[in-house]
Structures are given as structure tokens and as C-alpha cells.
Amino acid sequence: MAKLSLLSLLAIVLLSCNSLKKVEDDEYLVVKNSIYADSVKINNEELQSLIYQKPNSTVLGYPLRLNLYNLAKENPDSLFNAWLYRKENRKKRLTKLLSAKQVERLGESFLVTGLSNWLEDIGEVPAILDTTRTRLSLARVSAYYQGKGYFSNNTTFEIDSTKQNKKAKINYHIELGNPYMIDSLGNDISSTAIDSLYFLNSANSLIKEGQQFDLSNFNRERERLTGIFRNSGIRNFQESSITFDILRDTTKVADDQKMNITLNIGDLKTRGENEVTTSAYKVEKINKVNIYTDYLSTNTNDSLYTIDYRDYTIHYSKNFDIKPKTLANALFFKKDSIYRDVDKIRTSRQLNALNIFKYPNIIFEADSIGNKVNTNIYLAPKSKYSLGTNFEVSRSNLRRLGVGLSTTLLIRNIFKGAENLSFSADGTYGLLSNNTFQANYFSEFGGDITLDFPRIWFPFINTSRIIPNYTLPKTRIAIGTSFQNNIGLDKQTFNTVLGYNWVPSDFVKHNIELINIQFVRNVNSNRFFNVYNNTYERLDAIADNYETNPLLSTFFEVETDATDPKLSIPFGTTGFINAIEERTVSSTTLDYNTVTLIEERRKRLTENNLIFATNYTFNKTNRTGIIDNSFYQFRWKLESAGNLLSAFSSFVPFNKNDEEQLLVFGVPFSQYIKNEFEYVKYWDLSRSNVLAARAFFGIAIPYGNSDNIPFVRSYFAGGSNDNRAWFPYSLGPGSVSAVNDFNEANLKLALNLEYRFPIVGDINGAIFADAGNIWNVLDNVEDPQATFDSVASLKDIALGSGIGLRYDFTYFLFRLDLGFKTYNPAEIQSERWFKDYNFANSVLQIGINYPF
């Protein structure tokens, strides 16, 4: 209640703030800028960024930072002194009580002066109208349109303001006139080599006759030509050698705005101590390639060993040894081939990807003979051994306190072919929040062994022809296990993976797990009803109808301080289920069906799983960097499980269980096909405001040896990265109310929309809407409420909405989201909208980094 009152008080103070508090009578607060080109309003972020004077930032239309600034007291030290001397003996009493030095510090304290300074720091100074800056903005806008070919544009501005509200709206007007067009193209190229290369690639020029003049095309053309020349042997080509002469065609009539363009490409300029010399550009070829694998070694060059391999001379010391073939596969320079910038970039990327060198330093030296260049590559090895540790403390509704420790040992270049072997181990120990189990503690520990090597390893196939080395190919072999004690059914998991990944460009990534084997063993399946409490309560509620039956009396026990008999676990639950299913006692059809469904779920969640899968994942994006807020990401994953084992069954006599499922090591293997699509799109709305959207669709279809999907491969809904108005596993399937502790299914649809905006400093806010649900389809679940039958099932899509706060720590982002159930398909039809839309039923989600 106290927190709510404090928040309410803060909200009242902020809302009651006057945004004009620090605006003088002869001043105006800029609240809006508008740009009109030929009387048409232009909504262009690039143009808006040219305006010097921008309105104060807002949070959902409210000038939060401005009002925080207005809360700061002017001259707080003077106010303190006025208070201090207001009464004759006040300073004397305080000095006697605290000391003179402490009284002085009191005036400098946070509550007196520091609070005002802090409010000024996080706040925002009022955007007071300054016509000088307005004229400068107008000149910028005019220059922008001149760059688009409107050299004769006329600009004016008008200020819409009144003295009563002291607010000003600035309207910038541009009369464009007719644009200048390119009439002819010419060139003046000094170097013969450059001249030949230019005409070979002139068809793709970004500057064409009949085109409207646009300065950005000239800049892009310079970049295009520079890239072509540097990848065609002109190693030292300077972009500054490219200039353009732009002349108006004076032979035309006055109103015929035509331009003649001349492309100039000068010679190479070399700056010496006293003068600048020029020389013609020439195509250079690679001559010698020297590789120094231990450049930072204390050994001198005289103590280095040398070996020639292919086109390379490798210099190495006894302290560091690597197979010549591994180095050769990482280099893209070939003797007698022309120099290419792309080869340098690919070589640097590949050497870094090996993860055995600190950094590559590639230096080129012109050879004294002919137009050739020698290449020296200096490499500094990383430490052979690397040890990393991580410590964490956790708490949840099931775990009162957990302490975890993990460690990883990395051994680099273990087989002298840039193979990296890592051993990792982790463990968690803590106290449970309840007495579900006899012990009050839990533990979980596991370990993994992973081997990475920088090539695609596949027997009898030369994969480098299919997947070139410049795509950073990598093979990973991993094996691991984990064990749980007093967590759920105490799963023991064993897994092994043989996978490949390669990156053709910065925007595309491929990943194949040729072998992905996972074996899950439930050690304590008998305590299913101890763990899945909701399921037990449903079963016990049905059993209450039969507790007087003498045939079932042994299945009940009376707990201490209770009179209501309960089914004992596991003896009573097992016996009661068997009695109902085998018709030992008479039961209603509804009770029989419910008990049967409970038993089917128990069997499914307690059976051991063997998953022998293969999957492929394709990722594509057009994001150019971490600060790019206008991009898309697409991910597609296809997974198939059990097909290889099913094929073996035609000539290997596998055993079968009572359900006619094939068994491998006594466990029925899973067989299914799974397909996922995910699309993420960001829109930059200017001034750090971003609109982000995500769409996800996934389906896993069992067949052959399975009639359901293993729990570890199924879908769930809810959670901090999904529908944030529901806790994980608490939404769905379909319109089913959350009767199970962990709700999951094999079809999922999710749609997310989030508007992100800055608030103060590193604190950002968000408004979001999450829609989606999970359903069962083409499996052994027959509940019509849980299954997806047709398009009509889309009425069960849940909708959650809410608000969020984020704090940016630079390296990661801490996130709080408060979700409200807007449309809940688990309610009856007439009460689905906004029934639980209140704080009592809201869900607080905590997350790290953005949900998508």
C-alpha cells in the first residue's frame, strides 16, 4: 500500500508540472517542426535530423524529461542559506549539534543541492525558440534539396505562436522548382590500367544520362569504383583520386536545366617528407607470402624454423606448432594472382575464426621486381590453455535458494590443426521452497566435452568445393550429460551432437546437426503425482466420489490434522487408476474418460525418451550493426527424428512393447518431423523510438513409431519471451483452462508487437501486445478444446498486453514486463475480453535482453 501511495504521489507531482515553468515571458517553447516541400508535408527522418532545434522528447506524448528538469530548484544552495539564517539561532544550534563542517556538508547534500543537480542531469533543458538556429536549419534543408538536384530552391519559415501559451510551432517551406538532369557523361582517366577496368564495369554505373541529379549517387559511385579497383589488383587505390566536374550546359535555353558530368580519376599521390609525388596506378600481383606464426615469441628471427608449403613460406618457433595445411586453408592469397581486397578481408576473418591467434597483422610490401607485392602475415598465438568460471545465486517459486558454479577448460590447437577442445562442468545446489520431497534440498550437475575444428569433416567427400573456406566452415562434436536430484522426476540426460555451420556472408548463416541424439531417463517416475500437483488434485477430486467403496479403501490415507482421506502416492494413485480403467469398480463415463486422460499424460511424461534427430537451420538478416534499428531477421528450422532407426528396422530385429512400438535399448524411439518459421522486423521511428514485431509458427507431427511429441521437443506458451501475460507453460492448449502444471502441445502460433522508447538516461520503456497459443494436432490428444481442427480454432488465440521497463547496462539489458490478460480463451465466450485485466491477475516477467 505504501509503494502504491508513493507511486501515486510521484505521478500526481509529474502530471501537475507545468512544462512552461522555466520559459520566460518573452520566450517560446518549441513544440513541433514541420517541413513542407511545394506545400506538401514531408515526413522524412533524414530531413528532420537536419533541424538544429528539436522539441523536447516525450514519453507517450508526455514531456517527462522536461518536467523533471523543471522540478529542479534554481540556486538550491541560496535557498538552503536563506533557510539556515531565517531564524537567528538555527545555524548556531546546528553547528553545536553537528559541527560547522557537517552543516556545510548538509548544504551540499543530495537532499538539498544534489537532488536538484541530479534532476537537471537526467532532465532536459527547455527547447527555447532561437531564430538564428532556425535560419541555420533552413540553410541545411536547402542544401539537402540542392543535393537532390533542386539548385534553385527557395526557402522560408514561419512561426506559429501565441503569447498566451508561450509555445511555438515552426513551419519550414521549400519551393523546389525544376530539378537539374544529367545531359551527358564524360571521363578523364590518367592511368591506362584504371581506364581499362572502368570501361569493363561502366555498364553498372550509378550515374546515367537522363537521370535526375542526386549527390548521393556520386558518393555511391565513388565507393563502387573504389571496390572494383581494389579487388582488381590496384592495391593502393585512393578513393580521393575520384572527382567529378559538374557543369551546367550553357548551350541550352535558360529554363532547360541540364548538366554535363565529367568523371576524373587521377594518379596515385604519395606524400614524402618535402613533396607530394604522383605515379600511374598499376595492377599488382602477389609474389611471396610469408607467415610468422609466433611473432611475439622471444626467439629472434635467426632461431625460427622455415618451411615452404604450397605458395607460402611459414616461419615458426619450437614454442608453437601448427600444421601447414591448416594455415594454407585459412589464406586466400595465391602466388602470381592479382591482389584483391576481398582476399585480405577473408584471410583476416578466417584467421580470427580459428580462435588460436590474438590478432592477424597483414602487411604488404612492393617488390623491387615488376608490379608485384610481397605479403607478410604476423600472428600472435593465444594461450594454449584457458580456464573460465561462473558463479550465480538463484531463487524461484520452487527453489528457496540455489548456488551454482560452472567452469570451462579450453585447450587450443590440441592436434596442431586449430582444433579446440573444451571441458565444461556445472553444478547447482540449494534449498527447496516446500516439502514436496522428503529431503529439503536439490542438486543438479552435468558436464560436456566439445571438439571444434575449422573445416567441414565428412568422410570421403571434399566439402571445400561445396562450402568454400571463406564461409568460415566449422565442425562441432559434443557429448554431455546432466543429473538431477529432487527436481521433478529426477531426469538423467545424455546427449551427443555432430554439427556443422558456415557463414557465407555477414547476413546469412547455415547450421546442420547431422546427428543429434538425446536420451532422457526419468529416475523417479513413481513420484509423478508429487510433482504434478494440479493433476493429482484432479484425480483425488474424482476419487472422493468412491472413497466409501470397500474395494478402494486401501488406496486412501488420512493425513495428520486432516479428516479428508487422500489417495496415497504412488500406491493409491496407481491402484485407483487401474481400478477405474479395468472396470473393477463402476464409474461414470465422465470419470472414466478423465482418469484415462490423466493416465495417458502420466505415461507420456514419465516414459524415457530416445531422440535420434537431424536438423537444418537457416538464418538471414539485413542488419548492418548493433545500432541498426531498421532491419529484418528470418529463421527456418527443419528437424526429422527416428527415420534412420526406422529404416534399420527392416533388417534389424528390434523388440516391441505392448503398443507395438519399436524399442532401442528398451526405449521406444521418437519419430516425428518438425518445422519452424520465425520472422522479426524492426522499424526505426526516429529519436530512439523503435517498433518491433515478431511472427512465429511451429509444428511437430508424430508418425510411425510415435503418436506424440517428446516433452523436451514440444511447444509451450507464456513466459518472458513469449506471451508475457501468462507464466511459462500456463497458457493453452487451445481453450483449455490451465489444469496441468506444465501445459504443452505440438503446434504453436505466436505474434508479438512492441513499441520501445527512451525515458531517462539508460532507462527505456515499452508497450507491447502478445498474441498466440498452442494446440494439439495429428497426435493422440482428442480433447476438442485442446486440438486445432480448422481455421475456427484461431478464436482461441490469447491476447496479452502490457508495459515494460528496461535498463541498458551496455553489454546486456535488464528487463521488467508487466502483462495483462486482455483476451483469455480459457474463459467462457462471454467473459473472454478484459475479465482478468487488472493488477491482481497481472504477471510480472523478468528477462535479460529483448524478447526478440
XYZ file of C-alpha atoms in Angstrom, residues 280-845:
566
model
C 50.258 5.909 -62.504
C 48.169 3.196 -60.886
C 49.238 -0.324 -61.844
C 47.810 -3.789 -61.392
C 49.854 -5.688 -58.789
C 50.249 -9.430 -58.348
C 51.053 -11.421 -55.244
C 54.675 -12.575 -55.126
C 55.928 -14.058 -51.849
C 53.665 -14.823 -48.882
C 55.471 -15.084 -45.541
C 53.665 -16.293 -42.437
C 55.128 -15.757 -38.960
C 53.142 -17.989 -36.626
C 54.799 -16.895 -33.377
C 55.511 -13.239 -33.980
C 55.602 -12.264 -30.292
C 57.973 -15.078 -29.393
C 61.150 -14.134 -27.562
C 63.090 -16.039 -30.202
C 64.911 -13.953 -32.781
C 64.406 -14.418 -36.492
C 67.628 -16.404 -36.593
C 66.115 -19.096 -34.340
C 62.905 -19.509 -36.370
C 62.321 -22.612 -38.448
C 61.129 -22.252 -42.027
C 59.058 -24.492 -44.249
C 57.649 -23.923 -47.737
C 54.139 -25.225 -48.283
C 52.153 -24.594 -51.469
C 52.512 -20.877 -52.229
C 53.553 -19.936 -48.702
C 56.707 -19.687 -46.601
C 55.922 -20.455 -42.967
C 58.235 -19.244 -40.184
C 57.624 -20.907 -36.840
C 59.298 -21.448 -33.493
C 59.532 -24.502 -31.282
C 57.089 -22.816 -28.880
C 54.201 -23.007 -31.320
C 53.484 -25.632 -33.950
C 50.598 -25.872 -36.389
C 50.013 -27.959 -39.470
C 50.909 -26.064 -42.668
C 47.706 -27.285 -44.312
C 45.598 -25.589 -41.628
C 47.280 -22.255 -42.260
C 47.082 -22.672 -46.037
C 43.328 -23.321 -45.833
C 42.906 -20.056 -43.918
C 44.698 -17.930 -46.515
C 43.238 -16.625 -49.756
C 46.349 -15.097 -51.309
C 47.722 -17.122 -54.208
C 51.134 -16.641 -55.774
C 51.020 -14.802 -59.134
C 47.333 -13.935 -58.673
C 46.240 -10.298 -58.728
C 45.781 -8.526 -55.428
C 42.179 -8.380 -54.122
C 40.899 -6.572 -51.054
C 38.349 -9.328 -50.527
C 41.178 -11.862 -50.099
C 42.641 -9.755 -47.306
C 39.261 -9.486 -45.557
C 38.558 -13.206 -45.868
C 42.026 -14.119 -44.634
C 41.654 -11.904 -41.577
C 38.182 -13.332 -40.777
C 39.336 -16.917 -41.160
C 42.452 -16.471 -39.008
C 40.329 -14.872 -36.270
C 37.767 -17.672 -36.527
C 40.449 -20.269 -35.746
C 40.449 -18.905 -32.176
C 44.127 -19.695 -31.692
C 45.639 -16.310 -32.609
C 45.221 -12.982 -30.817
C 45.048 -10.925 -33.978
C 46.391 -11.118 -37.537
C 48.556 -8.308 -38.856
C 48.816 -8.334 -42.661
C 51.419 -6.059 -44.252
C 52.119 -5.608 -47.965
C 55.460 -4.507 -49.393
C 56.067 -3.611 -53.008
C 58.605 -5.934 -54.620
C 61.574 -4.437 -56.435
C 60.916 -6.590 -59.498
C 57.893 -5.810 -61.665
C 54.422 -4.920 -60.429
C 54.445 -7.437 -57.603
C 53.825 -7.246 -53.906
C 55.123 -9.370 -51.032
C 52.728 -10.270 -48.233
C 53.829 -10.689 -44.617
C 51.321 -12.131 -42.142
C 52.236 -11.787 -38.472
C 50.360 -13.996 -35.988
C 50.459 -13.965 -32.187
C 49.234 -17.227 -30.599
C 46.732 -17.199 -27.775
C 47.476 -19.156 -24.609
C 47.109 -22.874 -25.143
C 45.004 -23.264 -22.002
C 42.149 -21.052 -20.914
C 40.057 -21.503 -17.785
C 36.764 -19.715 -17.189
C 34.428 -19.869 -14.199
C 30.974 -18.531 -13.460
C 29.165 -18.221 -10.136
C 25.479 -17.482 -9.698
C 22.798 -17.314 -6.995
C 19.186 -18.045 -7.952
C 15.738 -18.187 -6.418
C 12.326 -19.303 -7.744
C 8.920 -20.397 -6.516
C 10.254 -23.971 -6.199
C 13.802 -23.204 -5.101
C 14.194 -21.134 -1.958
C 17.890 -20.618 -2.632
C 20.261 -22.024 -5.217
C 24.015 -21.631 -5.587
C 25.600 -22.569 -8.899
C 29.167 -22.891 -10.138
C 30.331 -23.674 -13.661
C 33.793 -23.928 -15.134
C 35.200 -24.451 -18.622
C 38.700 -25.526 -19.619
C 39.643 -24.748 -23.219
C 42.650 -26.406 -24.853
C 43.598 -24.733 -28.131
C 45.243 -26.299 -31.164
C 45.206 -29.691 -29.479
C 46.006 -31.723 -32.614
C 48.025 -28.933 -34.298
C 45.229 -28.294 -36.781
C 43.476 -25.441 -34.898
C 41.222 -27.970 -33.157
C 39.902 -26.604 -29.876
C 38.828 -28.996 -27.126
C 36.762 -27.792 -24.194
C 35.676 -29.478 -20.977
C 32.850 -27.868 -19.045
C 31.207 -28.792 -15.782
C 28.448 -27.129 -13.825
C 26.596 -27.805 -10.633
C 23.806 -26.232 -8.610
C 22.892 -26.950 -5.007
C 20.211 -25.349 -2.865
C 17.155 -25.496 -0.654
C 13.611 -26.258 -1.786
C 10.708 -23.920 -1.056
C 8.348 -26.709 0.015
C 8.401 -30.266 1.305
C 7.210 -31.971 -1.865
C 10.088 -34.401 -1.411
C 11.319 -35.967 1.792
C 14.578 -34.030 1.555
C 14.568 -30.234 1.637
C 17.458 -29.779 -0.775
C 18.036 -30.176 -4.508
C 21.085 -30.632 -6.677
C 21.850 -30.628 -10.371
C 25.151 -31.240 -12.068
C 26.446 -32.073 -15.512
C 29.308 -31.845 -17.927
C 30.137 -31.543 -21.619
C 33.081 -32.291 -23.856
C 33.217 -30.347 -27.113
C 35.665 -30.510 -30.006
C 35.632 -27.765 -32.672
C 37.724 -27.776 -35.806
C 37.775 -25.263 -38.675
C 36.543 -27.357 -41.583
C 33.619 -29.494 -42.598
C 34.510 -33.046 -41.678
C 32.650 -35.597 -43.733
C 34.183 -38.967 -44.712
C 35.214 -39.484 -48.349
C 33.885 -36.096 -49.553
C 35.889 -32.969 -50.338
C 33.432 -30.466 -48.903
C 35.601 -27.423 -49.673
C 34.281 -27.470 -53.233
C 30.713 -27.182 -51.943
C 31.378 -24.995 -48.896
C 34.399 -22.717 -49.574
C 36.846 -21.859 -46.827
C 35.869 -18.176 -46.858
C 32.464 -19.132 -45.386
C 34.203 -19.972 -42.065
C 33.191 -23.656 -42.004
C 33.269 -25.369 -38.628
C 32.541 -28.847 -37.344
C 31.500 -29.493 -33.764
C 31.406 -32.805 -31.933
C 29.916 -32.705 -28.458
C 28.880 -35.176 -25.812
C 27.333 -34.327 -22.485
C 25.215 -35.457 -19.580
C 23.291 -33.980 -16.666
C 21.768 -35.382 -13.479
C 19.046 -34.000 -11.245
C 18.185 -34.827 -7.648
C 14.916 -33.697 -6.043
C 13.981 -31.765 -9.196
C 10.836 -33.012 -10.907
C 11.205 -36.707 -11.760
C 14.995 -36.514 -11.408
C 15.861 -36.681 -15.067
C 19.152 -38.045 -16.307
C 20.015 -36.743 -19.754
C 22.671 -37.926 -22.177
C 23.257 -36.188 -25.494
C 25.680 -36.118 -28.366
C 25.875 -33.857 -31.405
C 27.750 -33.856 -34.693
C 27.094 -30.500 -36.301
C 28.332 -28.154 -38.995
C 27.925 -24.434 -39.519
C 29.185 -21.964 -42.083
C 28.664 -18.264 -42.777
C 28.699 -17.282 -46.473
C 28.311 -13.592 -45.559
C 27.593 -11.283 -42.655
C 23.882 -11.716 -43.361
C 23.443 -15.478 -43.908
C 24.233 -18.430 -41.663
C 23.681 -22.169 -42.122
C 23.702 -24.808 -39.388
C 23.289 -28.567 -39.765
C 23.196 -31.061 -36.925
C 23.728 -34.288 -38.805
C 23.456 -36.294 -35.611
C 21.598 -35.083 -32.558
C 20.979 -37.883 -30.095
C 19.282 -37.280 -26.786
C 18.356 -39.890 -24.201
C 16.171 -38.813 -21.275
C 15.695 -41.167 -18.331
C 13.204 -40.405 -15.557
C 14.732 -41.882 -12.425
C 11.792 -41.391 -10.041
C 8.725 -41.749 -12.225
C 6.752 -43.064 -9.202
C 6.537 -39.577 -7.751
C 4.750 -38.110 -10.777
C 1.783 -37.053 -8.647
C 4.104 -35.426 -6.086
C 5.473 -33.159 -8.788
C 2.362 -32.526 -10.887
C 0.155 -31.312 -8.052
C -2.684 -29.993 -10.216
C -3.025 -33.371 -11.928
C -3.053 -35.106 -8.521
C -5.764 -32.772 -7.207
C -7.954 -33.567 -10.229
C -7.502 -37.299 -9.680
C -8.099 -37.041 -5.926
C -11.249 -34.988 -6.508
C -12.645 -37.821 -8.675
C -11.572 -40.394 -6.069
C -13.628 -38.583 -3.428
C -16.721 -39.994 -5.156
C -15.513 -43.552 -4.495
C -13.795 -43.353 -1.108
C -16.616 -45.336 0.598
C -16.161 -48.270 -1.812
C -14.557 -51.110 0.232
C -12.606 -52.278 -2.832
C -10.778 -48.943 -2.866
C -10.343 -48.310 0.860
C -6.672 -49.324 0.904
C -5.850 -46.610 -1.634
C -6.706 -43.785 0.795
C -4.863 -42.403 3.769
C -5.755 -39.690 6.254
C -3.074 -37.036 6.638
C -2.136 -35.609 10.040
C -4.528 -32.885 11.248
C -6.952 -33.655 8.395
C -10.177 -35.589 8.122
C -10.441 -35.798 4.349
C -8.826 -39.023 3.116
C -6.362 -38.615 0.247
C -5.082 -41.006 -2.360
C -1.677 -42.241 -1.295
C 1.271 -41.787 -3.695
C 2.175 -43.875 -5.581
C 0.298 -46.952 -4.283
C -3.134 -45.325 -4.028
C -2.974 -43.347 -7.285
C -1.813 -46.370 -9.274
C -4.401 -48.663 -7.700
C -7.281 -46.232 -8.199
C -6.393 -45.622 -11.866
C -6.162 -49.355 -12.538
C -9.492 -49.977 -10.807
C -11.243 -47.360 -12.956
C -9.595 -48.355 -16.251
C -10.100 -52.104 -15.701
C -13.729 -51.544 -14.631
C -13.074 -53.192 -11.265
C -15.473 -50.624 -9.870
C -18.312 -48.934 -11.677
C -17.717 -45.300 -12.653
C -19.410 -42.625 -14.654
C -18.377 -42.140 -18.257
C -17.024 -38.685 -17.437
C -14.892 -40.007 -14.580
C -13.635 -42.861 -16.719
C -12.629 -40.546 -19.558
C -10.931 -38.066 -17.214
C -8.953 -40.773 -15.410
C -7.930 -42.264 -18.758
C -6.630 -38.876 -19.935
C -4.709 -38.407 -16.686
C -3.118 -41.844 -17.050
C -2.178 -41.177 -20.672
C -0.499 -37.935 -19.626
C 1.304 -39.670 -16.752
C 2.674 -42.359 -19.053
C 3.818 -39.839 -21.592
C 5.599 -37.601 -19.115
C 7.236 -40.427 -17.178
C 8.391 -42.580 -20.071
C 12.010 -42.441 -21.107
C 12.769 -40.813 -24.456
C 15.277 -41.629 -27.169
C 15.530 -38.933 -29.832
C 17.748 -39.621 -32.851
C 17.357 -36.477 -34.962
C 18.819 -34.477 -37.828
C 18.081 -30.795 -38.297
C 18.922 -27.828 -40.502
C 18.633 -24.138 -39.583
C 18.800 -21.204 -41.981
C 19.251 -17.651 -40.683
C 19.150 -14.485 -42.739
C 19.206 -10.813 -41.790
C 19.973 -7.446 -43.312
C 21.117 -5.878 -40.046
C 24.339 -3.945 -40.565
C 25.312 -3.447 -36.919
C 24.176 -3.380 -33.323
C 22.893 0.201 -33.640
C 20.850 -0.611 -36.750
C 17.191 -0.361 -35.754
C 15.651 -0.861 -39.174
C 16.130 -4.457 -40.294
C 14.590 -7.915 -40.565
C 15.607 -11.392 -39.407
C 14.337 -14.687 -40.769
C 14.890 -18.162 -39.321
C 13.754 -21.504 -40.694
C 14.396 -24.823 -38.969
C 13.540 -28.315 -40.174
C 14.068 -31.349 -37.949
C 13.435 -35.018 -38.581
C 13.729 -37.730 -35.931
C 13.619 -41.533 -35.971
C 13.767 -42.104 -39.724
C 17.205 -43.706 -39.712
C 16.276 -46.095 -36.903
C 13.005 -46.882 -38.668
C 14.956 -47.756 -41.812
C 17.216 -50.074 -39.813
C 14.142 -51.940 -38.538
C 13.736 -53.565 -41.973
C 16.847 -55.673 -41.381
C 17.488 -55.305 -37.624
C 15.047 -57.239 -35.388
C 14.082 -54.548 -32.855
C 11.992 -55.611 -29.875
C 8.484 -54.162 -29.423
C 6.432 -53.083 -26.428
C 2.731 -53.701 -25.779
C 1.814 -50.747 -28.031
C 3.809 -52.287 -30.919
C 6.440 -49.547 -30.716
C 9.979 -50.461 -31.775
C 12.465 -50.406 -28.899
C 16.132 -49.444 -28.915
C 17.891 -50.388 -25.661
C 14.437 -50.999 -24.215
C 13.161 -47.493 -25.042
C 10.702 -46.587 -27.849
C 12.462 -44.121 -30.139
C 10.656 -40.942 -31.155
C 9.682 -40.400 -34.771
C 8.413 -37.045 -35.966
C 9.030 -34.148 -38.338
C 9.213 -30.609 -37.036
C 9.109 -27.331 -38.924
C 9.563 -23.782 -37.593
C 9.411 -20.304 -39.116
C 10.285 -17.065 -37.353
C 10.310 -13.545 -38.783
C 11.396 -10.428 -36.871
C 11.081 -6.889 -38.227
C 12.281 -3.597 -36.714
C 11.215 -0.080 -37.762
C 13.234 2.940 -36.652
C 10.716 5.665 -35.801
C 13.390 8.303 -35.082
C 14.880 9.603 -31.840
C 15.491 6.088 -30.455
C 11.841 5.092 -30.841
C 11.573 1.615 -32.328
C 8.648 -0.570 -33.366
C 9.471 -4.289 -33.294
C 7.343 -7.208 -34.460
C 7.735 -10.978 -34.482
C 5.794 -13.825 -36.057
C 6.443 -17.475 -35.157
C 4.884 -20.673 -36.415
C 5.957 -24.163 -35.436
C 4.506 -27.628 -35.861
C 5.799 -31.076 -34.942
C 3.957 -34.066 -36.406
C 4.473 -37.546 -34.911
C 4.196 -40.629 -37.100
C 5.485 -44.168 -37.436
C 6.858 -45.200 -34.058
C 5.259 -42.288 -32.161
C 1.810 -40.861 -31.605
C 3.025 -37.839 -29.606
C 5.969 -35.468 -29.364
C 8.513 -35.852 -26.524
C 8.104 -33.276 -23.799
C 11.586 -31.829 -24.464
C 10.655 -31.174 -28.134
C 7.113 -29.886 -27.625
C 5.933 -26.250 -27.519
C 4.703 -24.210 -24.588
C 3.206 -20.737 -24.326
C 3.734 -17.942 -21.853
C 6.876 -16.559 -20.281
C 9.178 -13.546 -20.547
C 9.991 -14.180 -24.236
C 6.512 -15.235 -25.384
C 3.056 -14.149 -24.249
C 4.007 -12.127 -21.199
C 0.522 -12.045 -19.657
C 0.912 -15.745 -18.770
C 3.601 -17.603 -16.861
C 5.576 -20.282 -18.759
C 3.536 -23.436 -19.511
C 0.333 -21.849 -18.142
C -1.362 -20.939 -21.451
C -3.314 -23.416 -23.570
C -3.588 -25.794 -25.229
C -6.429 -24.107 -27.093
C -9.243 -23.021 -24.797
C -8.315 -25.479 -22.064
C -8.012 -23.859 -18.674
C -4.576 -24.246 -17.061
C -5.422 -27.517 -15.311
C -1.942 -29.026 -15.694
C 1.276 -27.907 -14.077
C 3.075 -27.907 -17.436
C 0.883 -27.373 -20.481
C 2.485 -28.238 -23.822
C 1.428 -29.225 -27.347
C 2.846 -29.767 -30.824
C 1.522 -26.700 -32.707
C 2.342 -23.108 -31.836
C 1.467 -19.704 -33.239
C 2.878 -16.505 -31.742
C 2.606 -12.862 -32.793
C 4.321 -10.062 -30.891
C 4.324 -6.292 -31.299
C 6.362 -3.933 -29.126
C 6.887 -0.175 -29.163
C 10.151 0.840 -27.466
C 11.003 4.380 -26.398
C 13.568 6.187 -24.232
C 12.551 7.535 -20.842
C 15.531 8.871 -18.897
C 19.204 8.152 -19.471
C 19.735 4.393 -19.758
C 16.131 3.665 -18.747
C 13.794 2.774 -21.609
C 10.136 1.866 -21.731
C 7.926 -0.361 -23.845
C 4.289 -1.012 -24.671
C 3.597 -4.479 -26.012
C 0.897 -6.801 -27.279
C 1.442 -10.561 -27.448
C -0.911 -12.946 -29.216
C -0.740 -16.707 -29.693
C -1.420 -20.119 -28.280
C -0.532 -23.788 -28.574
C -2.687 -26.662 -29.815
C -2.538 -30.409 -30.287
C -2.807 -31.624 -33.866
C -2.335 -35.025 -35.510
C -1.293 -36.678 -32.243
C -3.006 -38.817 -29.591
C -4.849 -35.953 -27.860
C -8.570 -35.954 -28.645
C -9.826 -33.172 -26.372
C -11.718 -30.819 -28.755
C -10.800 -27.832 -26.599
C -7.089 -28.596 -26.973
C -6.929 -29.585 -30.642
C -6.632 -27.467 -33.762
C -9.422 -28.593 -36.072
C -9.822 -25.765 -38.572
C -9.468 -22.037 -39.045
C -12.225 -21.689 -36.441
C -9.679 -22.752 -33.815
C -7.938 -19.391 -34.266
C -10.606 -17.922 -31.999
C -8.564 -19.460 -29.172
C -5.605 -17.165 -29.801
C -4.859 -15.467 -26.495
C -4.001 -11.784 -26.312
C -1.863 -10.200 -23.644
C -0.799 -6.583 -23.422
C 1.241 -4.544 -21.031
C 4.080 -2.174 -20.276
C 7.755 -2.678 -19.616
C 10.892 -1.060 -18.259
C 14.428 -1.730 -19.474
C 17.793 -0.688 -18.089
C 20.665 -0.752 -20.543
C 23.947 -1.928 -18.995
C 25.681 -1.605 -22.431
C 26.729 -5.265 -22.513
C 23.285 -6.558 -21.625
C 19.821 -5.256 -20.924
C 17.749 -5.935 -17.785
C 14.033 -6.117 -18.492
C 10.821 -5.933 -16.441
C 7.485 -6.549 -18.196
C 4.036 -6.353 -16.639
C 1.486 -8.278 -18.695
C -2.321 -8.179 -18.501
C -4.676 -10.847 -19.832
C -6.608 -8.944 -22.494
C -8.331 -11.875 -24.199
C -8.317 -15.207 -22.377
C -9.656 -18.163 -24.424
C -9.857 -20.305 -21.281
C -12.841 -18.267 -20.060
C -16.399 -18.755 -21.270
C -17.192 -16.993 -24.542
C -18.934 -14.011 -22.952
C -16.152 -13.305 -20.419
C -13.004 -13.655 -22.514
C -12.332 -9.947 -23.055
C -10.799 -7.965 -20.148
C -12.142 -10.206 -17.377
C -8.694 -10.554 -15.766
C -7.393 -7.201 -16.990
C -6.317 -5.938 -13.565
C -3.263 -5.779 -11.340
C -4.432 -8.705 -9.230
C -4.190 -11.035 -12.237
C -1.226 -9.343 -13.942
C 2.047 -11.162 -14.445
C 5.489 -9.661 -13.803
C 8.158 -11.096 -16.082
